[in-house]
Coordinates of N, CA and C in Angstrom, one line a residue:
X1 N 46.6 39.5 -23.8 CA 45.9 38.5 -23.0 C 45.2 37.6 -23.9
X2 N 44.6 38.1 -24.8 CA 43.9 37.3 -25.6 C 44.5 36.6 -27.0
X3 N 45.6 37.6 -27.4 CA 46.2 36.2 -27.8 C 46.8 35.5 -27.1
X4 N 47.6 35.6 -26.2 CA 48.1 34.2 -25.3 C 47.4 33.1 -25.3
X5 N 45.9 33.6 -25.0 CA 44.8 32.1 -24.6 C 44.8 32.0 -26.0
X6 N 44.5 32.8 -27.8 CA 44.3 32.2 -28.5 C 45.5 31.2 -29.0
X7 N 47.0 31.5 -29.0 CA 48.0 30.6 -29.1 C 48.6 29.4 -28.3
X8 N 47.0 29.2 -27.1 CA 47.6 28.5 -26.5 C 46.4 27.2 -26.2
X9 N 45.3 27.3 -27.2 CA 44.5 26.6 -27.2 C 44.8 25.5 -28.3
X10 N 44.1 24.4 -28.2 CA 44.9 23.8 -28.9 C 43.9 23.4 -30.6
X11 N 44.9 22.5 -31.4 CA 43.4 22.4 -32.8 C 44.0 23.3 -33.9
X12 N 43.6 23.1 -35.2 CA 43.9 23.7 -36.1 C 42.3 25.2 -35.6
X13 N 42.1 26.1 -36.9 CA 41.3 26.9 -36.8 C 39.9 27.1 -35.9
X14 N 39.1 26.1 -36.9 CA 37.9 25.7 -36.3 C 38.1 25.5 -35.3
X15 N 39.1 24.3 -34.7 CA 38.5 23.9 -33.1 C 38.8 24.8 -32.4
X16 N 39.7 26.0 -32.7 CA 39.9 26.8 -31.7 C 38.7 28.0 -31.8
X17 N 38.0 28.3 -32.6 CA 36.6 28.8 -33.0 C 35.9 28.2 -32.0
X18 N 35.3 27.0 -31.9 CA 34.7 26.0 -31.2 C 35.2 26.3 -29.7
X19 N 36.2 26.0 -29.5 CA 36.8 26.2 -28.0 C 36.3 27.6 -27.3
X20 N 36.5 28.3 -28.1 CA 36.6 29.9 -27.8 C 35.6 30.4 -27.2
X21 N 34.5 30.1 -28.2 CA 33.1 30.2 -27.8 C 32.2 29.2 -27.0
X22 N 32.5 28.1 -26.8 CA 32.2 27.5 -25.6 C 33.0 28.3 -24.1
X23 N 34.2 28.4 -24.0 CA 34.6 29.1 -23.4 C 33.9 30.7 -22.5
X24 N 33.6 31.3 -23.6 CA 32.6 32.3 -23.7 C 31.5 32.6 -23.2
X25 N 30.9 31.3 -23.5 CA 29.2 30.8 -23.2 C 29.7 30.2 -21.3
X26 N 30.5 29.6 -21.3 CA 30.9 29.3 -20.1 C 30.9 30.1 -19.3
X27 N 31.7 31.0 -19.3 CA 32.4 32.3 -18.4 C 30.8 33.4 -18.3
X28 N 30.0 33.3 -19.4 CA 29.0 34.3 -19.4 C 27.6 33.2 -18.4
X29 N 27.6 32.1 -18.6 CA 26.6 31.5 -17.8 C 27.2 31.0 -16.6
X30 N 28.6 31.5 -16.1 CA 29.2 31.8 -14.1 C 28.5 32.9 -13.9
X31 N 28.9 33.9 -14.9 CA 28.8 34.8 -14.1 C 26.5 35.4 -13.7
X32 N 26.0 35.0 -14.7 CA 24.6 34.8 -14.8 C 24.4 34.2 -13.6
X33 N 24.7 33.0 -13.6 CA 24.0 31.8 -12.5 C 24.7 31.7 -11.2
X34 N 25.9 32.6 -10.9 CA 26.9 32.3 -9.5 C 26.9 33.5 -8.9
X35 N 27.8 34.8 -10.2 CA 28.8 35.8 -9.4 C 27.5 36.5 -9.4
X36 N 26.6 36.8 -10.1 CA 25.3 38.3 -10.1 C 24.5 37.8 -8.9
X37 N 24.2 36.7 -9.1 CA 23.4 36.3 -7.8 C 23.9 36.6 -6.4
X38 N 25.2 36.4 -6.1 CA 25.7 36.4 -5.1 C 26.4 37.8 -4.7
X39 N 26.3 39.0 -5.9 CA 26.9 40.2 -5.6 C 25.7 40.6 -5.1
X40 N 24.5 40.2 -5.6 CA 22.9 41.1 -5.6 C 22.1 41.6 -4.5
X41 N 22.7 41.1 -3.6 CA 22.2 41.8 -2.3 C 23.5 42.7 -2.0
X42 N 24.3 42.5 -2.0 CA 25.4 43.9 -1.9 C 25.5 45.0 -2.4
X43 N 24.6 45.1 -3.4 CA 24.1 46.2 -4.2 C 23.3 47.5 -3.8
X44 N 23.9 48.8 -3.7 CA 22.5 49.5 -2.9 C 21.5 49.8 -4.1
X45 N 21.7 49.2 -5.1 CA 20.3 49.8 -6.1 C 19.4 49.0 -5.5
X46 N 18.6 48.3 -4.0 CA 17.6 47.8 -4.1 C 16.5 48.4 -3.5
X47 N 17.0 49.5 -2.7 CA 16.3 50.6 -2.8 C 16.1 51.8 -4.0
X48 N 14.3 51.3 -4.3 CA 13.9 52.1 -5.6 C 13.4 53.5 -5.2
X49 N 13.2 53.1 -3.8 CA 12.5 54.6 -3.2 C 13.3 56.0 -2.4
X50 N 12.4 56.9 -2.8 CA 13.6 58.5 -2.6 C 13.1 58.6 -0.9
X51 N 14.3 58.7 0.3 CA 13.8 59.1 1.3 C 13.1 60.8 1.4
X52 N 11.9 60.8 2.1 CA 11.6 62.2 2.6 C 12.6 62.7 3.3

């Protein structure tokens, strides 16, 4: 999988260096600012407390 996307990006070295990690930073600030937020109430850890 990951070489596919790396042989399929375009650029000598560097820009695919460059690409990669924007890429990266991308997919990791969705999932921060979109997918966590919006799984977070679906979560039962929001009960911190033990029932009697």
């Amino acid at each position: 999988m990951y070489g596919w996307i790396w042989r399929h990006l375009p650029g000598p070295l560097a820009a695919k260096l460059v690409i990669s990690i924007v890429l990266v930073v991308g997919i990791v600030a969705l999932l921060f600012f979109v997918i966590f937020p919006w799984v977070d109430p679906l979560l039962p850890f929001n009960q911190v407390s033990v029932p009697n």
